[in-house]
CSV table of C-alpha atoms in Angstrom, one decimal:
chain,number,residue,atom,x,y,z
B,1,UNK,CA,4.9,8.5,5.8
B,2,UNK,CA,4.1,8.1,2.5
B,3,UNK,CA,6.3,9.9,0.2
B,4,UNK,CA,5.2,12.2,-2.6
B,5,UNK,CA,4.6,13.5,-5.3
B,6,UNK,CA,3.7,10.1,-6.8
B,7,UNK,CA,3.8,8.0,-9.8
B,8,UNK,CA,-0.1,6.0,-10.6
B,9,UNK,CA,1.1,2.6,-11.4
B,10,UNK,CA,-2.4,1.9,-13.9
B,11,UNK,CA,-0.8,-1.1,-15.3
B,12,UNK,CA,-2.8,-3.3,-17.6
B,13,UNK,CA,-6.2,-1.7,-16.2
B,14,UNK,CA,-9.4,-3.2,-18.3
B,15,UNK,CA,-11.3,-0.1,-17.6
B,16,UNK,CA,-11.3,3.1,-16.0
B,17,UNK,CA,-13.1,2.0,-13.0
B,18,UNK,CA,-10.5,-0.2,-12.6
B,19,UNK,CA,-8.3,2.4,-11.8
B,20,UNK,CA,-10.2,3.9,-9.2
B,21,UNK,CA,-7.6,4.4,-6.8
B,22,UNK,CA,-5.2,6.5,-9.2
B,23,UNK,CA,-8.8,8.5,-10.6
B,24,UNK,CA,-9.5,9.1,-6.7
B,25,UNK,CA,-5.7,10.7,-6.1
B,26,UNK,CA,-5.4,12.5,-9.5
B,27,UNK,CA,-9.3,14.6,-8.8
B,28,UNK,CA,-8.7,14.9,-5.0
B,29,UNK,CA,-4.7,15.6,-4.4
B,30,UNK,CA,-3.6,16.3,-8.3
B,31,UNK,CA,-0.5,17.9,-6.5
B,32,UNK,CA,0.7,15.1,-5.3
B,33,UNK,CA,1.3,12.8,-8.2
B,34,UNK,CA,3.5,13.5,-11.8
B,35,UNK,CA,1.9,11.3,-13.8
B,36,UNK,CA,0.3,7.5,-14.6
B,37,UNK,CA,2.5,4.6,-15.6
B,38,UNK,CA,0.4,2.6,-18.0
B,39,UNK,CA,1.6,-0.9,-19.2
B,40,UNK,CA,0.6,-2.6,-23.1
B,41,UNK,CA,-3.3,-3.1,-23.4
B,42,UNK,CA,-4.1,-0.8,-20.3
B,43,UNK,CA,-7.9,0.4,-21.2
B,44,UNK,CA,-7.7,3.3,-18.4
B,45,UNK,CA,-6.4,6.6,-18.3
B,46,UNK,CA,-6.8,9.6,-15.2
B,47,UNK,CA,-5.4,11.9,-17.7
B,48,UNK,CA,-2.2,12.6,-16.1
B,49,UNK,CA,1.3,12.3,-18.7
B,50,UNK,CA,2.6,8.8,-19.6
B,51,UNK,CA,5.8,8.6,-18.1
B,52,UNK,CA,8.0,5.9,-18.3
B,53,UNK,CA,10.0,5.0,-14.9
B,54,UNK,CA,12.7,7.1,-16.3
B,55,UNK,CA,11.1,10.2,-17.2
B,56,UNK,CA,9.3,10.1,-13.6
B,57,UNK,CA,12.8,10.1,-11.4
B,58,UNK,CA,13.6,12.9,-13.9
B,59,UNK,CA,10.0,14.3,-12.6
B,60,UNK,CA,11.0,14.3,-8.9
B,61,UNK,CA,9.0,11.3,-8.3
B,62,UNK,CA,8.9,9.2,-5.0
B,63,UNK,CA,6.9,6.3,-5.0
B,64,UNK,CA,5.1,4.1,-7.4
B,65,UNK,CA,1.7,4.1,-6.2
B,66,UNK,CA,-0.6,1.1,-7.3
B,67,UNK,CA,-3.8,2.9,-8.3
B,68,UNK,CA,-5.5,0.1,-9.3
B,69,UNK,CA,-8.3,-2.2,-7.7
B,70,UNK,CA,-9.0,-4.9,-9.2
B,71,UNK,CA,-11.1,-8.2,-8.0
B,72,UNK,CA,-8.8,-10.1,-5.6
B,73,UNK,CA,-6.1,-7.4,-5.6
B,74,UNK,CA,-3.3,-9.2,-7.4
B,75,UNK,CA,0.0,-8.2,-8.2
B,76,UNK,CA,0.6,-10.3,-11.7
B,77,UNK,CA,3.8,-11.3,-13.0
B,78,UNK,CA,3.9,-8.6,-15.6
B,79,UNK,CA,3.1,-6.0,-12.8
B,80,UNK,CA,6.1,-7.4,-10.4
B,81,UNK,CA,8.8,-7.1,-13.4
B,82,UNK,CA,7.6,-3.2,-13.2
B,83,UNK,CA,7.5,-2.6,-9.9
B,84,UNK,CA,10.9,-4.4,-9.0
B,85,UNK,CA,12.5,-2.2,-11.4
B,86,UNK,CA,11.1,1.1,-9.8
B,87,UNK,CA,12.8,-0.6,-6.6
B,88,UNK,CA,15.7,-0.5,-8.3
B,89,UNK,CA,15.8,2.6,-9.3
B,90,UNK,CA,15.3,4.0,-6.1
B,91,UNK,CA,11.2,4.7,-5.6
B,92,UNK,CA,9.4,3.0,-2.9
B,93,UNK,CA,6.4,1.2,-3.9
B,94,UNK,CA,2.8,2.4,-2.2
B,95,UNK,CA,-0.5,-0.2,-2.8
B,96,UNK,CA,-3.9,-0.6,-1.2
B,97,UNK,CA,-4.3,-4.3,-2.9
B,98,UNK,CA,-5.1,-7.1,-0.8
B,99,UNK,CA,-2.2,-9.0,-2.5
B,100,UNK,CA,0.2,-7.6,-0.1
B,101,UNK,CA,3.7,-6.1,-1.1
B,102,UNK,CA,5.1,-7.3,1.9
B,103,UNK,CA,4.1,-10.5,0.5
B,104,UNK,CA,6.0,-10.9,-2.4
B,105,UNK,CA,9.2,-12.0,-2.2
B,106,UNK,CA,11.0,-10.5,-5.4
B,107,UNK,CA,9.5,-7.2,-4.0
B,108,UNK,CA,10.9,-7.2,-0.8
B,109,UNK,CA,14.2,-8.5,-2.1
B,110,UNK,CA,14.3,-6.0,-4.3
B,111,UNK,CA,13.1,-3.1,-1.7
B,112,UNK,CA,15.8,-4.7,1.0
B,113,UNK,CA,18.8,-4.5,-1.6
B,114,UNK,CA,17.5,-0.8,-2.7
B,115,UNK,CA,17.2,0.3,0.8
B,116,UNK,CA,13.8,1.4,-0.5
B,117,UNK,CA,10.5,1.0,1.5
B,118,UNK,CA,7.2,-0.8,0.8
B,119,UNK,CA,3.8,0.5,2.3
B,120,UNK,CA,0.8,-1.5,2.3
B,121,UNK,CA,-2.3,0.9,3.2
B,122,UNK,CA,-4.4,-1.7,3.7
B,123,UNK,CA,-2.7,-3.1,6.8
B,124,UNK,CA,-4.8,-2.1,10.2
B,125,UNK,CA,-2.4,0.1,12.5
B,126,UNK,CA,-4.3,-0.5,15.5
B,127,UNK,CA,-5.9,-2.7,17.6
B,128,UNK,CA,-9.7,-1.8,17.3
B,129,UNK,CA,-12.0,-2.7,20.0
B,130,UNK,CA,-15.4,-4.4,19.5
B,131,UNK,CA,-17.9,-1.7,18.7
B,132,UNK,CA,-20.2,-1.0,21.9
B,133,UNK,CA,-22.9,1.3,20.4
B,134,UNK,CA,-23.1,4.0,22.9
B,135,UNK,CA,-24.1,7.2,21.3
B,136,UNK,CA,-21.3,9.8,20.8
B,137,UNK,CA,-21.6,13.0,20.2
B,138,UNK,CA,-21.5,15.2,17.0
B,139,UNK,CA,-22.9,14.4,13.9
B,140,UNK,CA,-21.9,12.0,11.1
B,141,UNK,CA,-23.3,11.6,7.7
B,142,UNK,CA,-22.6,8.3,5.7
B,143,UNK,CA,-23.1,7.8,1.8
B,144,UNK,CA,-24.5,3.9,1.0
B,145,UNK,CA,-24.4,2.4,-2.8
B,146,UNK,CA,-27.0,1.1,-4.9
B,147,UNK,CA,-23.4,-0.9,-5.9
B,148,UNK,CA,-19.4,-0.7,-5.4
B,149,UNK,CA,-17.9,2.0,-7.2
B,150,UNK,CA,-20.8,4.6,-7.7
B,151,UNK,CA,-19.5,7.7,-5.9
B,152,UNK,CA,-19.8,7.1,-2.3
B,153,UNK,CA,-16.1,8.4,-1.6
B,154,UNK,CA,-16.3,11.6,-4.1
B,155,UNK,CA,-19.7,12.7,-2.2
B,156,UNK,CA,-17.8,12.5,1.2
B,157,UNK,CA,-14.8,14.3,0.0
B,158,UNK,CA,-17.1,17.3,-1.9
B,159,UNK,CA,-19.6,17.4,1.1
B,160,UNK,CA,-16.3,18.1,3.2
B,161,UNK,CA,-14.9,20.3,0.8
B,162,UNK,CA,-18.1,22.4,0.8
B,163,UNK,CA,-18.1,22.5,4.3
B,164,UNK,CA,-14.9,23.6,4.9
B,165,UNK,CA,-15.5,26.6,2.6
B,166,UNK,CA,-18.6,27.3,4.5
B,167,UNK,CA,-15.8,27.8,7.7
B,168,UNK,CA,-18.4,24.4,9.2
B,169,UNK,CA,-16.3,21.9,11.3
B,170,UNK,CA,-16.3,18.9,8.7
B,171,UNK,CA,-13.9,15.8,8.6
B,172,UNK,CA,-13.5,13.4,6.0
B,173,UNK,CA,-13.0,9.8,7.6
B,174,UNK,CA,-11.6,7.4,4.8
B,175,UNK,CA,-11.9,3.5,5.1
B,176,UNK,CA,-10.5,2.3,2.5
B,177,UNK,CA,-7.2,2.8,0.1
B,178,UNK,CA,-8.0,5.4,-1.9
B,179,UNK,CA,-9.2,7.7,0.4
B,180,UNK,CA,-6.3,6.8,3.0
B,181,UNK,CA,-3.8,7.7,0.4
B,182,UNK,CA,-5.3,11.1,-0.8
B,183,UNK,CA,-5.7,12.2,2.8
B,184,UNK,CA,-2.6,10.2,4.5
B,185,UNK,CA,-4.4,8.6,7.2
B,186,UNK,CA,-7.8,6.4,8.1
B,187,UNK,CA,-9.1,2.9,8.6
B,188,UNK,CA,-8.8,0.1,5.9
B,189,UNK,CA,-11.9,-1.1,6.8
B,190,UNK,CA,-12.3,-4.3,4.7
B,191,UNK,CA,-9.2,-5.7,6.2
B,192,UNK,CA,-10.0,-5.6,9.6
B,193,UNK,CA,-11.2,-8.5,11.1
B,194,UNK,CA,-15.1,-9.0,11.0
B,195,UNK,CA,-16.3,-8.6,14.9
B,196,UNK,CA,-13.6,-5.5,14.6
B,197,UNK,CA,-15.3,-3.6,11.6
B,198,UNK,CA,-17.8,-1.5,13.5
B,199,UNK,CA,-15.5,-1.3,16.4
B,200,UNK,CA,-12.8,0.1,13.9
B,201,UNK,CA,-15.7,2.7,12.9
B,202,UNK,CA,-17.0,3.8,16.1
B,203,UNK,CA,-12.8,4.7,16.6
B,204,UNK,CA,-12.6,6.3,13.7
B,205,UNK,CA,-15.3,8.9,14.4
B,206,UNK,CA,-14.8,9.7,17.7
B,207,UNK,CA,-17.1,12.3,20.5
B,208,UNK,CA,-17.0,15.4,18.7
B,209,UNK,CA,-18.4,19.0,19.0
B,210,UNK,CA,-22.1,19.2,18.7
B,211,UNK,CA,-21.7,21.1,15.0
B,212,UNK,CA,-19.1,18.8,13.6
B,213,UNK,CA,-19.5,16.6,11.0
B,214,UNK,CA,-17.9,13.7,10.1
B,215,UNK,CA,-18.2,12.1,6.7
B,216,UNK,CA,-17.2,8.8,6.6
B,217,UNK,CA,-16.4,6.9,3.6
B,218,UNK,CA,-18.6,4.5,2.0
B,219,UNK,CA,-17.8,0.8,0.7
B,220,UNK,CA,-19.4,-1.8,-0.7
B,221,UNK,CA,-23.5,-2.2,-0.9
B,222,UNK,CA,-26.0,-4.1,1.0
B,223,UNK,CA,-27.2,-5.5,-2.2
B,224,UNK,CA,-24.1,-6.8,-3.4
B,225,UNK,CA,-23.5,-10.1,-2.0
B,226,UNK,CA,-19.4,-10.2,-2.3
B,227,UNK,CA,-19.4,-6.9,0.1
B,228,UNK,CA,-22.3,-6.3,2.1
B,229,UNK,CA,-20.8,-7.1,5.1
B,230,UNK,CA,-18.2,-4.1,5.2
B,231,UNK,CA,-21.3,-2.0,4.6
B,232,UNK,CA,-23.6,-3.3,7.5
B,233,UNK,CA,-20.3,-2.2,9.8
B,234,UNK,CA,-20.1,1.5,8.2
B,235,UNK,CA,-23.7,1.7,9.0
B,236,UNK,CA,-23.6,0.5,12.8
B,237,UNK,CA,-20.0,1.4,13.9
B,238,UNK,CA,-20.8,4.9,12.3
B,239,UNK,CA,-24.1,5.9,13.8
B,240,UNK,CA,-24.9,7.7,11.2
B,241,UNK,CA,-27.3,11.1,11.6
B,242,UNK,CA,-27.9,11.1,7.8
B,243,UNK,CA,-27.6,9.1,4.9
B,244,UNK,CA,-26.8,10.1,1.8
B,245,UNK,CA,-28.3,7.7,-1.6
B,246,UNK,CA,-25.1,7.0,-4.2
B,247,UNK,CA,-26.0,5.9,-7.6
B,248,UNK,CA,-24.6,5.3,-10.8
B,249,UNK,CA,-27.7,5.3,-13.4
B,250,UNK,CA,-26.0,3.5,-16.3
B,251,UNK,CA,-24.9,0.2,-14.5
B,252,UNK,CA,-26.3,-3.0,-16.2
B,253,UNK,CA,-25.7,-5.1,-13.1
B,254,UNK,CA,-24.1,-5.0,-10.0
B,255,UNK,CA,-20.0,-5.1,-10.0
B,256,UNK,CA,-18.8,-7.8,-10.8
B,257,UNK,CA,-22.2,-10.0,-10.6
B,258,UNK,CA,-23.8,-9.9,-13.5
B,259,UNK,CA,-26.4,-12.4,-12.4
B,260,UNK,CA,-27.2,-9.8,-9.9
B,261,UNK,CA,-29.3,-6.1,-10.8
B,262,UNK,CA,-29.0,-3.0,-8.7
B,263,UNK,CA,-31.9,-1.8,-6.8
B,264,UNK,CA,-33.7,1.0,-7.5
B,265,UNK,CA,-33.3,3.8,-5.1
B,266,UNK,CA,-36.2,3.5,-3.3
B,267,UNK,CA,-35.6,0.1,-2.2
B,268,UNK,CA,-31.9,1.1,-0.9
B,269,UNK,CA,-33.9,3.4,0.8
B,270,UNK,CA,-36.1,1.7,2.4
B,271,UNK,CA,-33.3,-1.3,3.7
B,272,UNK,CA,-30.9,0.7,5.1
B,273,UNK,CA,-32.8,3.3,6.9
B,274,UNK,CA,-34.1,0.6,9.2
B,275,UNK,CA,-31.2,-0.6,9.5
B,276,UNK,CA,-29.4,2.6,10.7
B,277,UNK,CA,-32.2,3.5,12.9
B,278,UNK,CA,-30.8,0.2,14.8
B,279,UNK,CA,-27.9,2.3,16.1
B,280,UNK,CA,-29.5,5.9,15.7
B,281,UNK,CA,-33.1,6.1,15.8
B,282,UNK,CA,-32.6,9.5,14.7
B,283,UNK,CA,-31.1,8.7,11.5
B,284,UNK,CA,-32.5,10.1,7.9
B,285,UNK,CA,-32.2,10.3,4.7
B,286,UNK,CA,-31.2,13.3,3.6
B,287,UNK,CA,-30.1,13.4,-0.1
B,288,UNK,CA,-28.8,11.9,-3.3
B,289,UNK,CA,-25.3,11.7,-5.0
B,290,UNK,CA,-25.8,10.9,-8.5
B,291,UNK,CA,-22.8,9.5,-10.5
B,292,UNK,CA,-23.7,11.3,-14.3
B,293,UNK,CA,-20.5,10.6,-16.0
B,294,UNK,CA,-22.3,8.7,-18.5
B,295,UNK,CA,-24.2,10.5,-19.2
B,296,UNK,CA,-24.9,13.3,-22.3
B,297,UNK,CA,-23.8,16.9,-20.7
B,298,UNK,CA,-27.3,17.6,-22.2
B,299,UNK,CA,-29.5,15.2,-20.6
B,300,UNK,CA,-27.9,14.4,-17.2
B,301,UNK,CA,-29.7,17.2,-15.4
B,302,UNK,CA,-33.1,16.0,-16.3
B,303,UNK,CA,-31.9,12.8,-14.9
B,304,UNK,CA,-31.5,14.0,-12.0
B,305,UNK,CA,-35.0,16.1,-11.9
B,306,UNK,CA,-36.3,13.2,-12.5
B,307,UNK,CA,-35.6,11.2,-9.4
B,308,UNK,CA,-35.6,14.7,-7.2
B,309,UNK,CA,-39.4,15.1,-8.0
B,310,UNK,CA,-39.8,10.8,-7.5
B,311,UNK,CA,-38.1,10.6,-4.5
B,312,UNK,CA,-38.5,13.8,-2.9
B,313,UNK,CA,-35.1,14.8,-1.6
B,314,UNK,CA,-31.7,17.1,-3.4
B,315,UNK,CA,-30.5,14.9,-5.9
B,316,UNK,CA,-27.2,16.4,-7.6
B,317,UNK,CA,-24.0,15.3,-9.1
B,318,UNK,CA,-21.8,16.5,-6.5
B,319,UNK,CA,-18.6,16.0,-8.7
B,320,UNK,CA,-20.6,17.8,-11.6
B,321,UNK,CA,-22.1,20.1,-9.9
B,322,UNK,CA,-20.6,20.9,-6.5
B,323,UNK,CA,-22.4,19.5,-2.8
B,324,UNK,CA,-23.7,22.8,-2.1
B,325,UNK,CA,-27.6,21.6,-2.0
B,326,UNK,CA,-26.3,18.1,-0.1
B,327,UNK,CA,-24.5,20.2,2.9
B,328,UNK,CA,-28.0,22.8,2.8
B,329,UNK,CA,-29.7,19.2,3.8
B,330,UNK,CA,-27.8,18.3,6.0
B,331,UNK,CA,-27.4,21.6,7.8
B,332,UNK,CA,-30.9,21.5,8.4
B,333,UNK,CA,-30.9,19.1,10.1
């Protein structure tokens, strides 16, 4: 187990979506973490207190969590000079990078002479079968990207939160870091091996009562050619009985790619409905999650009018606004 309350390592984070991990914890399980550790030119901040490594033993602090994600998840050489001191001074280190703690020798030197421990979230626990498509019961409800990074976690976790104070059976199913360390457990789904990914899905959202939903976490985008892949095994291994559309209306280009524009919702639309049909001929669409943070307090509920009345289905900000009109769709189902 993964001790808390936590220190968010943001380090020298270019933006604030770099630091997604730490935003995700801070907004989802602000109990559980002190403060943010940010290094010289860090451009992010989850508005939590600065506190050096010394002020956040003084704090009660456990472990240094590494909230950010950034593109090849690498611990630098300026990061590792941190982090071995936090070693040192007796916090274990926590990171969902796919540059591996365990990896790093200076870290675990450090760790073994501390006696302190390093977890690596992203490191499948089990040995996932090969998914077989046979229909289980309950219901599931996945949220797919126009991109990376537009929401699709935050609309899981407030669709589940809404839910749960409706007293309706509702679980949140993380598959990737952030939403394994704000709920303690789940499926790191990018780092499973390919022919495992919808297998490691189908195990993650198991025969379940007729009434209860699972909402799994998104990743990636079928339009984004660096991470499509982990999204084709979310929508197969997950079966889902309802998608919900995530969008972030500001966006330029795709993450990352900026050779590469998002699609317009309609198109997401109408590609990955087929697509889940494959496994659930059943499946709809049943809303959409609209990321508005950038956008004016003043103008972002037109917005959202706006592609309600053009695409004919609840569209709300359901960090903004709360997932109350989401769960109404999908309870009427």
């Amino acid at each position: 187990m993964i001790q808390t309350p936590y220190l968010l390592f943001l380090g020298d984070a270019p933006d604030q979506l770099a630091a997604k991990v730490a935003q995700g914890i801070k907004d989802w399980n602000p109990e559980a973490a002190v403060g943010q550790y940010r290094m010289p030119g860090c451009g992010a901040d989850v508005g939590l207190a600065d506190m050096t490594l010394e002020e956040a033993k003084a704090a009660g602090a456990k472990t240094v969590v590494v909230g950010v994600a950034n593109r090849g998840g690498v611990i630098s050489a300026a990061w590792q000079e941190v982090l071995v001191k936090a070693l040192q001074m007796g916090f274990d280190l926590a990171s969902g990078l796919h540059n591996l703690l365990r990896d790093e020798d200076a870290l675990v030197a450090a760790a073994r002479v501390a006696g302190m421990t390093l977890h690596d979230v992203r490191i499948p626990s089990v040995a996932y079968p090969i998914a077989n498509g046979v229909k289980r019961t309950g219901k599931r409800c996945l949220a797919i990207g126009t991109d990376c990074s537009v929401g699709k976690m935050y609309t899981g976790l407030a669709m589940d939160a809404e839910m749960q104070k409706r007293g309706m059976k509702s679980t949140f199913r993380p598959t990737g870091q952030t939403g394994i360390l704000i709920t303690g457990g789940g499926v790191p789904l990018d780092a499973v091996i390919a022919d495992f990914m919808a297998g490691a899905v189908e195990y993650l959202t198991p025969d379940n009562d007729p009434d209860h939903w699972d909402h799994i976490e998104g990743q990636g985008s079928l339009f984004h050619v660096s991470y499509s892949g982990v999204t084709m095994a979310l929508i197969h291994g997950g079966q889902p009985d309802a998608l919900i559309l995530a969008h972030e209306p500001t966006r330029t280009h795709m993450r990352g790619l900026p050779g590469y524009a998002l699609p317009s919702l309609e198109t997401l639309r109408d590609t990955a409905l087929p697509m889940a049909k494959i496994a659930n001929p059943a499946c709809v669409v049943a809303g959409i999650s609209v990321n508005t943070q950038h956008l004016a307090a003043d103008k972002f509920e037109d917005h959202l009018k706006e592609i309600e009345d053009r695409m004919g289905l609840p569209a709300v900000d359901p960090f903004r606004q709360g997932a109350a009109r989401l769960v109404d769709a999908l309870d009427a189902i």
